[in-house]
Amino acid sequence: MKDKKECPFTEEELQSAAAEVRVTMLGSMPRPSDCEREFSDEFCAKMDGIMKAERRKKRRELLLRSLAAVVCVALLLWLASRLGAA
Amino acid sequence: MLLTLHALEDVSDRARYQALYMRYRGLMFHVANGVLGNAHDAEEAVQEAFIEVFQNFDKISEIASPRTRSLVVLITERRAIDMLRAKMRRPTDELSEEPEGVEMPLPEGSLASAIARLPANYREALLLHYADGYSLKEVAELMGLTYDAARKLISRAREKLREILREEGDDL
């Protein structure tokens, strides 16, 4: 589908060209296994800290979401029991 | 039971974080070093890029896939370019040229070569959306933008593409 303002390319052409660019970009790079490197101890220690912090953050978010769901269900059950009693 | 589920999830998450880190850290360093030309700065850019990748971990379904490889390359490239720009603003550094991202050899005059010639942030948005299939909302989250800003960025990228193609048409 062409754009209203005489766009010289369609959505499909854009998708196909973007895919071509991605293939070329990744093809111009070494494979992950071919660019292994000895990282400094400082780098590895910082990365350990980053991974731990990010996991902790995710865990906290998940726990909060789970607790919110439990509270909602409890509230609904309580409301239902009140309505049933009335 | 909740705590057990969390513990199980934590173990599997830890393994996935570690797998992603071990698989891509070398490639990410290669990308960052290509932009920055300095191993120390490149390591810093890789760390920042990893933070961004981990924050978007829920968007990664398969670690060893072209989609994930493309994602980590694009994020690292952007972080490295941001660092280079910040350095260029410092008067003590002797950097004068505009920072460029990953070089891509593509035939002149094609739509693909026009995409490759786009500024890195335009190119990143288009590749994430059109090549990797991320929704506008996901592109916004991946690039740290609002939904509207991501929509405008893609619209501007398309406009810039038109300009490039028009210029190339005039040159031919």
mmCIF file of C-alpha atoms in Angstrom, chain A residues 15 36 45 84:
data_model
loop_
_atom_site.group_PDB
_atom_site.id
_atom_site.type_symbol
_atom_site.label_atom_id
_atom_site.label_comp_id
_atom_site.label_asym_id
_atom_site.label_seq_id
_atom_site.Cartn_x
_atom_site.Cartn_y
_atom_site.Cartn_z
ATOM 1 C CA GLN A 15 9.720 -4.738 5.424
ATOM 2 C CA GLU A 36 35.277 -14.227 22.561
ATOM 3 C CA ALA A 45 32.493 -8.147 38.779
ATOM 4 C CA GLY A 84 -24.614 -13.397 49.395
#
